[in-house]
JSON list of C-alpha atoms in Angstrom, two decimals:
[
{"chain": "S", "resi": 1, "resn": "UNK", "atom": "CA", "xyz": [-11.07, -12.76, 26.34]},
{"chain": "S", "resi": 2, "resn": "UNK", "atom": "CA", "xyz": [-14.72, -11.37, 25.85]},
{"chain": "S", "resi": 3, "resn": "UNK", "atom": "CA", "xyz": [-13.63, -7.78, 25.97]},
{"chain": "S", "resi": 4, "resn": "UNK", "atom": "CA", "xyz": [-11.00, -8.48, 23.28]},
{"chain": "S", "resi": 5, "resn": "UNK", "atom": "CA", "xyz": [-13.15, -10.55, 21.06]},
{"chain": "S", "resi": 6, "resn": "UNK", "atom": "CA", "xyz": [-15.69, -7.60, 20.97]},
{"chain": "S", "resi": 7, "resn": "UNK", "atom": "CA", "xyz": [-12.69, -5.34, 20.49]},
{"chain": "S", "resi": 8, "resn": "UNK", "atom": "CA", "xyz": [-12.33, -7.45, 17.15]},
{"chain": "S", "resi": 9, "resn": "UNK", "atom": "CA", "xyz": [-15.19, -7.68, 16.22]},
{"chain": "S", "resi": 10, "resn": "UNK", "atom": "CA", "xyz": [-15.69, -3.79, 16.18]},
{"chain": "S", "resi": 11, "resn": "UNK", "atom": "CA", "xyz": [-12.16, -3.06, 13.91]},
{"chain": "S", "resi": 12, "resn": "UNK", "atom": "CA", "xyz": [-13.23, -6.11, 11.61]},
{"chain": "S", "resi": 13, "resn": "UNK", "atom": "CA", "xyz": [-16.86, -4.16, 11.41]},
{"chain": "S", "resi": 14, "resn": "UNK", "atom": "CA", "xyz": [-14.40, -0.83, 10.79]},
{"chain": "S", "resi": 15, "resn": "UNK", "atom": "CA", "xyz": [-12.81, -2.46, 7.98]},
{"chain": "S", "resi": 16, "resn": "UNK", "atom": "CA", "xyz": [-15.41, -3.91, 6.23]},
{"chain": "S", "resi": 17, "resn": "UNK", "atom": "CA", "xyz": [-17.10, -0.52, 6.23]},
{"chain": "S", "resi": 18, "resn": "UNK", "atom": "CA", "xyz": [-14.22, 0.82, 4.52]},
{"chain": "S", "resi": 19, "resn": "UNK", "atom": "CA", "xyz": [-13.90, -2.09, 2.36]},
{"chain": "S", "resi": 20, "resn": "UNK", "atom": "CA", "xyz": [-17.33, -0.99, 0.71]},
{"chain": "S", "resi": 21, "resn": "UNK", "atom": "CA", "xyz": [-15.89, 2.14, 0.57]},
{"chain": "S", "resi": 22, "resn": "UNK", "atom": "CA", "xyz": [-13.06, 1.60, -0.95]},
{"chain": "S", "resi": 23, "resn": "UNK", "atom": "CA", "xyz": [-12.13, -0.53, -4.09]},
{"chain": "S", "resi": 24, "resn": "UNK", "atom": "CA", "xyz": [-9.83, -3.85, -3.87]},
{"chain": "S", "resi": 25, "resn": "UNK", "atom": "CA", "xyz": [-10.74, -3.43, -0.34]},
{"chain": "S", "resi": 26, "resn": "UNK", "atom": "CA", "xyz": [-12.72, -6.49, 0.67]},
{"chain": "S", "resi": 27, "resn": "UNK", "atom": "CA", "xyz": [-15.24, -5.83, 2.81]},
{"chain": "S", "resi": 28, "resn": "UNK", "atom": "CA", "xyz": [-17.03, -8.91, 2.97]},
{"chain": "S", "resi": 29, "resn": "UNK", "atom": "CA", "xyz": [-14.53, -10.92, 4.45]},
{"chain": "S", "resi": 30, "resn": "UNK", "atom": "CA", "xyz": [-14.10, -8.84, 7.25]},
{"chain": "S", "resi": 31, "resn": "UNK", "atom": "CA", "xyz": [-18.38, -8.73, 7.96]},
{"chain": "S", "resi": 32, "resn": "UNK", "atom": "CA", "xyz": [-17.99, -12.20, 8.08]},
{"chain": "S", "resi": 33, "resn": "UNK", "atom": "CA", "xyz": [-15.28, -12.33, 10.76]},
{"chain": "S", "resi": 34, "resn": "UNK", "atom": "CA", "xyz": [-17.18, -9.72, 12.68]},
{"chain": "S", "resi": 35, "resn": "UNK", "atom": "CA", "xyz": [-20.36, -11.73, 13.36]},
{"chain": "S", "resi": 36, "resn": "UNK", "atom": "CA", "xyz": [-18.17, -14.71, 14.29]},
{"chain": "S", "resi": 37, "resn": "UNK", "atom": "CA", "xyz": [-16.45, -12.42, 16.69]},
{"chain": "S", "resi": 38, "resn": "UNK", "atom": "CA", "xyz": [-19.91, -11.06, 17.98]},
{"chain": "S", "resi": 39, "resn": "UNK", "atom": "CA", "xyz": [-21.36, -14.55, 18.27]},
{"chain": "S", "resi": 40, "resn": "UNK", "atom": "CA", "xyz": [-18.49, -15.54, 20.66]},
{"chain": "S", "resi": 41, "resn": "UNK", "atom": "CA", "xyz": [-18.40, -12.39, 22.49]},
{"chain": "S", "resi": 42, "resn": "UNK", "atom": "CA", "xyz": [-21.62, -10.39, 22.49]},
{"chain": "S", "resi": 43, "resn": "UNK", "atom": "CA", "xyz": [-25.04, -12.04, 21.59]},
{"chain": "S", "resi": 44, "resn": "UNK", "atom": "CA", "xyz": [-26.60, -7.84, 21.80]},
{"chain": "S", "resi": 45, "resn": "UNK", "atom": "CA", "xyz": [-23.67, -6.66, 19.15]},
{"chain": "S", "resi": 46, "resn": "UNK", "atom": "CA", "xyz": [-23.90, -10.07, 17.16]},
{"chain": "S", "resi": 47, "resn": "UNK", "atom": "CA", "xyz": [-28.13, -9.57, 16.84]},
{"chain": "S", "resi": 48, "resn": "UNK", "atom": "CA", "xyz": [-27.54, -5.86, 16.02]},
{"chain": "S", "resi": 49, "resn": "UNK", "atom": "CA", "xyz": [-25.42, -6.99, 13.00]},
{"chain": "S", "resi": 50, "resn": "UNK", "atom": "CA", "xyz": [-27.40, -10.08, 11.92]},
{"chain": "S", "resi": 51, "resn": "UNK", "atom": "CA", "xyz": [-30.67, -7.40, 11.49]},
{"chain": "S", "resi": 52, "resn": "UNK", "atom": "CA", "xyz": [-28.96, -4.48, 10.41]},
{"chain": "S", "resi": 53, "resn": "UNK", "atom": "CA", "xyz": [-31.08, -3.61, 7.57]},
{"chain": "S", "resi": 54, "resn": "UNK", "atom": "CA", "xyz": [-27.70, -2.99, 4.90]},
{"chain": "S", "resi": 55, "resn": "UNK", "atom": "CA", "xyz": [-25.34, -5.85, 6.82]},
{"chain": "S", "resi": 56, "resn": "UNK", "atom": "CA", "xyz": [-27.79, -8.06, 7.98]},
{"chain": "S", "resi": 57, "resn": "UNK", "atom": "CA", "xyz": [-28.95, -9.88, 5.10]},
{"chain": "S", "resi": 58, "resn": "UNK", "atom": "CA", "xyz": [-25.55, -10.30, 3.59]},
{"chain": "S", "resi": 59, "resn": "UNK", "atom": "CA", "xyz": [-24.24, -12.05, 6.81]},
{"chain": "S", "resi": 60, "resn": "UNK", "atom": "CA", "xyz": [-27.56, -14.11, 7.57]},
{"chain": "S", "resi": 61, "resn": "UNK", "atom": "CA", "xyz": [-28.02, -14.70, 3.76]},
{"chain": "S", "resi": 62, "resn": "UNK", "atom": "CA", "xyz": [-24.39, -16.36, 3.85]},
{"chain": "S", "resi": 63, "resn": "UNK", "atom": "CA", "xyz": [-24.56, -18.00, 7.44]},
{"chain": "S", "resi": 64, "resn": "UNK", "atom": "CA", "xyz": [-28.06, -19.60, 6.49]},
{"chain": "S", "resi": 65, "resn": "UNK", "atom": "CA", "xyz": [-27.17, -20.65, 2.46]},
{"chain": "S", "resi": 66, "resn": "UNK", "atom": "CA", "xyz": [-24.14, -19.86, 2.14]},
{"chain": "S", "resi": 67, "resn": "UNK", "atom": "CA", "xyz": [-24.98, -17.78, -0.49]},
{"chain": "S", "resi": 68, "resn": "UNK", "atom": "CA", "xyz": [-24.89, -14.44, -1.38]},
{"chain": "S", "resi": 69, "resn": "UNK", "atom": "CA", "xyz": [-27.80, -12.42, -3.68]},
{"chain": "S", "resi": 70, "resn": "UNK", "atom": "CA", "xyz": [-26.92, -11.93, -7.27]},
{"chain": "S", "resi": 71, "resn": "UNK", "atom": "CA", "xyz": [-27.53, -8.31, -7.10]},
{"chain": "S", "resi": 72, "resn": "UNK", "atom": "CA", "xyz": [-24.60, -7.60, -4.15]},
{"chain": "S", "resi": 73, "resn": "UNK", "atom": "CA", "xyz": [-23.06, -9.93, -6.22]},
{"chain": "S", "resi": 74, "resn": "UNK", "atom": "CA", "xyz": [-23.03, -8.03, -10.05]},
{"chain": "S", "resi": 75, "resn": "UNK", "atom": "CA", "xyz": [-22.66, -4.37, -8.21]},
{"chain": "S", "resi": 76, "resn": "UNK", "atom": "CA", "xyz": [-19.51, -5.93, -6.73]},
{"chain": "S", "resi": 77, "resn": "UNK", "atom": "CA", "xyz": [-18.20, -7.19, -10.20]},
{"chain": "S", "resi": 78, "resn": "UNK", "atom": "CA", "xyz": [-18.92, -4.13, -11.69]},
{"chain": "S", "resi": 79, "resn": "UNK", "atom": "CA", "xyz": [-17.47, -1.79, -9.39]},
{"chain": "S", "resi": 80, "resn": "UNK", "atom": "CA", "xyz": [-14.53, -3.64, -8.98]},
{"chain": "S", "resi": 81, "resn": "UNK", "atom": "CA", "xyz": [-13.77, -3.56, -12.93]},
{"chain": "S", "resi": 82, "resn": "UNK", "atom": "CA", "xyz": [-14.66, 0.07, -13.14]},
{"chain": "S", "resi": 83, "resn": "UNK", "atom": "CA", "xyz": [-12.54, 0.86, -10.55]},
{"chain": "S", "resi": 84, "resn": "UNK", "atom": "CA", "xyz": [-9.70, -1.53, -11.72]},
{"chain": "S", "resi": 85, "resn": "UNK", "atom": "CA", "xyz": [-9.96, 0.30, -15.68]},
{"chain": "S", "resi": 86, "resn": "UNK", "atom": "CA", "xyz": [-9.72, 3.74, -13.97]},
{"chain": "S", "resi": 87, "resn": "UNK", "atom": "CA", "xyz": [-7.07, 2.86, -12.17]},
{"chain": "S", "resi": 88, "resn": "UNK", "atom": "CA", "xyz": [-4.81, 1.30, -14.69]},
{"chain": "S", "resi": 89, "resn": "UNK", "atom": "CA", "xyz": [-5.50, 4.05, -17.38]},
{"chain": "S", "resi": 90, "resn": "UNK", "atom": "CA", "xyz": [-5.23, 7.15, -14.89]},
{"chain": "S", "resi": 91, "resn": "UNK", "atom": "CA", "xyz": [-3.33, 6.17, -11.88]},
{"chain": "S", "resi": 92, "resn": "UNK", "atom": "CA", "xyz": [-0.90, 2.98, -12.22]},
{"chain": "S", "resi": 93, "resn": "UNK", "atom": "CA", "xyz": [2.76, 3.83, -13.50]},
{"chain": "S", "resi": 94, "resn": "UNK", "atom": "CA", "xyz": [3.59, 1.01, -15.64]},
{"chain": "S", "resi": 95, "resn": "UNK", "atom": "CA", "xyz": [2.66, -2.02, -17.35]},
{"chain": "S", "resi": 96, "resn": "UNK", "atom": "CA", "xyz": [3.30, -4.16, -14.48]},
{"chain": "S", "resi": 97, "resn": "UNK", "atom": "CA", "xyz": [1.28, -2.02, -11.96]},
{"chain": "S", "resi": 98, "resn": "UNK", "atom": "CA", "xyz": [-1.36, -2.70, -14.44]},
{"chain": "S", "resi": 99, "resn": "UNK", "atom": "CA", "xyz": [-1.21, -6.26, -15.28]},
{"chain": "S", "resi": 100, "resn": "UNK", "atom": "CA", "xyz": [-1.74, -6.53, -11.20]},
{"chain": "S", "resi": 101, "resn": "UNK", "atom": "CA", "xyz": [-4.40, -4.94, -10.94]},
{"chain": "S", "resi": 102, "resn": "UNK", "atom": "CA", "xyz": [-6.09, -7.03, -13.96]},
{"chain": "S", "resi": 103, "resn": "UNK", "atom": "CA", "xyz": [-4.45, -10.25, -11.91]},
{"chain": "S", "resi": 104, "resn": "UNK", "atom": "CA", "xyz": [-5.84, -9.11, -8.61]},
{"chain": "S", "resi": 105, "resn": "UNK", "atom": "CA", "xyz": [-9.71, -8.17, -10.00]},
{"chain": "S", "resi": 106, "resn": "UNK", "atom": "CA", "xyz": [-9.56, -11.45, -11.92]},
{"chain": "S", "resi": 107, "resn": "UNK", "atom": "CA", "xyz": [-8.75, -13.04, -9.00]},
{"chain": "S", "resi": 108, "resn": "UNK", "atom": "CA", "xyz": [-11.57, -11.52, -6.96]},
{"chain": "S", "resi": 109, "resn": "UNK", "atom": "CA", "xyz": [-13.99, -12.14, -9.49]},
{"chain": "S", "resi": 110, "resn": "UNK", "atom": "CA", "xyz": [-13.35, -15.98, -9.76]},
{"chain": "S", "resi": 111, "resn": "UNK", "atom": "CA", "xyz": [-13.69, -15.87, -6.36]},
{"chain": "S", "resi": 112, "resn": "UNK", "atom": "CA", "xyz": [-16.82, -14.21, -6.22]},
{"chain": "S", "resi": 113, "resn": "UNK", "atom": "CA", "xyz": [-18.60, -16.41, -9.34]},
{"chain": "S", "resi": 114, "resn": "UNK", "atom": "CA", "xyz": [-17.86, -19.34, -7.52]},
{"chain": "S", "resi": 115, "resn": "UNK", "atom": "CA", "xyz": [-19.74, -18.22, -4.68]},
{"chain": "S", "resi": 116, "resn": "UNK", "atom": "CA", "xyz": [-23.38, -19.69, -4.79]},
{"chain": "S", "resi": 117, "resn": "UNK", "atom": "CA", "xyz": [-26.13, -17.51, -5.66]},
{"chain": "S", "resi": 118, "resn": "UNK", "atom": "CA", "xyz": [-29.05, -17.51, -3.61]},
{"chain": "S", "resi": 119, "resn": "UNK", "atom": "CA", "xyz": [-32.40, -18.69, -4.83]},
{"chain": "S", "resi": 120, "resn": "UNK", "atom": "CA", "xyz": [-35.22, -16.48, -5.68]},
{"chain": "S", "resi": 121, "resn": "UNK", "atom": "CA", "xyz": [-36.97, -18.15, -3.01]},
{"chain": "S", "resi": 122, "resn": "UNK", "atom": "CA", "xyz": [-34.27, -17.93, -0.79]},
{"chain": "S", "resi": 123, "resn": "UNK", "atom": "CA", "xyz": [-34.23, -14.28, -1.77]},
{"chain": "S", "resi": 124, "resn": "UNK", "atom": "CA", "xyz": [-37.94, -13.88, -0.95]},
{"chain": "S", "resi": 125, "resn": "UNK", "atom": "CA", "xyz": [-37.52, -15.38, 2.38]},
{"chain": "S", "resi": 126, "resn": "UNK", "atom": "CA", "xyz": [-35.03, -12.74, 3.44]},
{"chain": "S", "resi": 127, "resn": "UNK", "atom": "CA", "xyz": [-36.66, -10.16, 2.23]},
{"chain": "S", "resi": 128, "resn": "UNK", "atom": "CA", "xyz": [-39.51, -10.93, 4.26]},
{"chain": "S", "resi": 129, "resn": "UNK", "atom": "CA", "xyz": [-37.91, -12.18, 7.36]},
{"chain": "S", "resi": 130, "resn": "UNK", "atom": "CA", "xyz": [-36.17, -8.74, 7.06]},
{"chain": "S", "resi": 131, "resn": "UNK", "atom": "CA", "xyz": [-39.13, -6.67, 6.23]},
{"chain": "S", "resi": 132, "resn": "UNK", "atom": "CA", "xyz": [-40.82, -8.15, 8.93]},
{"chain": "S", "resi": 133, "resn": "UNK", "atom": "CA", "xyz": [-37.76, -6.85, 11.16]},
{"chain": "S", "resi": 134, "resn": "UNK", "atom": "CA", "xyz": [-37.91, -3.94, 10.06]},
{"chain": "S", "resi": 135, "resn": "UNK", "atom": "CA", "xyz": [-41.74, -3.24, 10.97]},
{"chain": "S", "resi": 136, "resn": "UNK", "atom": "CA", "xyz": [-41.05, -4.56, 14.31]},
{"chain": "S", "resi": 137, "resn": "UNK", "atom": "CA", "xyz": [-38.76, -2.25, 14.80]},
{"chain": "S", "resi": 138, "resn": "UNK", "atom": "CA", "xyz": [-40.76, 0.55, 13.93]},
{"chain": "S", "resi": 139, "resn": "UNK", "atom": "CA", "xyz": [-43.38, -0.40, 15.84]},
{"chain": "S", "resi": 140, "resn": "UNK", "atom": "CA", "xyz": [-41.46, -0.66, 19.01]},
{"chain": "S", "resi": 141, "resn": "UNK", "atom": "CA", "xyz": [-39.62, 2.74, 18.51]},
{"chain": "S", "resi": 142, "resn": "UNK", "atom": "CA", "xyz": [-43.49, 3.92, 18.07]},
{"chain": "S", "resi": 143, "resn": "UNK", "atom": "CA", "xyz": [-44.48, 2.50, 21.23]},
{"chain": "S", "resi": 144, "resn": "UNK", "atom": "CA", "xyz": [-41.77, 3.91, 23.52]},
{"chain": "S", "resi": 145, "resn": "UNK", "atom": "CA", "xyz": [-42.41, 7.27, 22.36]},
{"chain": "S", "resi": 146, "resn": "UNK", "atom": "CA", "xyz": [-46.36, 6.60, 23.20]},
{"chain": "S", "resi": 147, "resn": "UNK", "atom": "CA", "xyz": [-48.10, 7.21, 19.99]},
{"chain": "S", "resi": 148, "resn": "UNK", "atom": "CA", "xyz": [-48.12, 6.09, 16.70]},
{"chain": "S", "resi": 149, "resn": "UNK", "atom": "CA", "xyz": [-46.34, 9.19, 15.24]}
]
């Protein structure tokens, strides 16, 4: 059962990659799924995640507040809406194909307004629980190559 939630866990991790990638391809359900997956299967996997420096704050932001930060949050709107216009003027064949996509984005984007934002100081505690992280991590990679270089 362990080897299958890990297995998962990594093709939820795939997709959510390509969900970034991609437009009106969610990603950020599929992050979410993948450190529930890595909690239950791999606590080495589900720490990698939860300090990645581009995942991790999304998922521990969300886990701890559920919250997400209202940057994430606008780049998502807006890329969604540009990708939604360019679509429906260059791409979609007719009228319906169109009036779906505007359905689908405005769906999305309800979604995604209701979601809480985080507080500035919530903000500012990531960001330094995060930044600390980060120097750790550079200080141990330092260390096992024996100098400070």
């Amino acid at each position: 059962l362990r080897l299958l939630l890990l297995g998962l866990g990594f093709l939820c991790l795939g997709l959510a990659v390509l969900g970034s990638l991609l437009p009106l391809v969610p990603g950020w359900p599929f992050l979410l799924l993948a450190a529930a997956l890595f909690a239950r299967s791999s606590v080495r996997f589900h720490r990698w995640l939860m300090t990645h420096p581009i995942f991790g704050p999304a998922v521990y932001g969300y886990q701890l507040y559920r919250a997400v930060a209202l940057r994430p949050k606008l780049f998502a709107l807006v890329f969604l809406w540009v990708s939604v216009a360019v679509s429906a003027v260059f791409i979609a064949p007719n009228l319906w194909v169109r009036l779906g996509l505007v359905a689908m984005a405005g769906g999305v984007s309800f979604h995604l307004l209701r979601m809480r934002t985080l507080k500035p100081h919530e903000a500012a505690e990531l960001s330094l629980f995060f930044g600390a992280e980060r120097s750790r991590r550079l200080a141990e990679r330092r260390s096992r190559r024996g100098g400070p270089g």
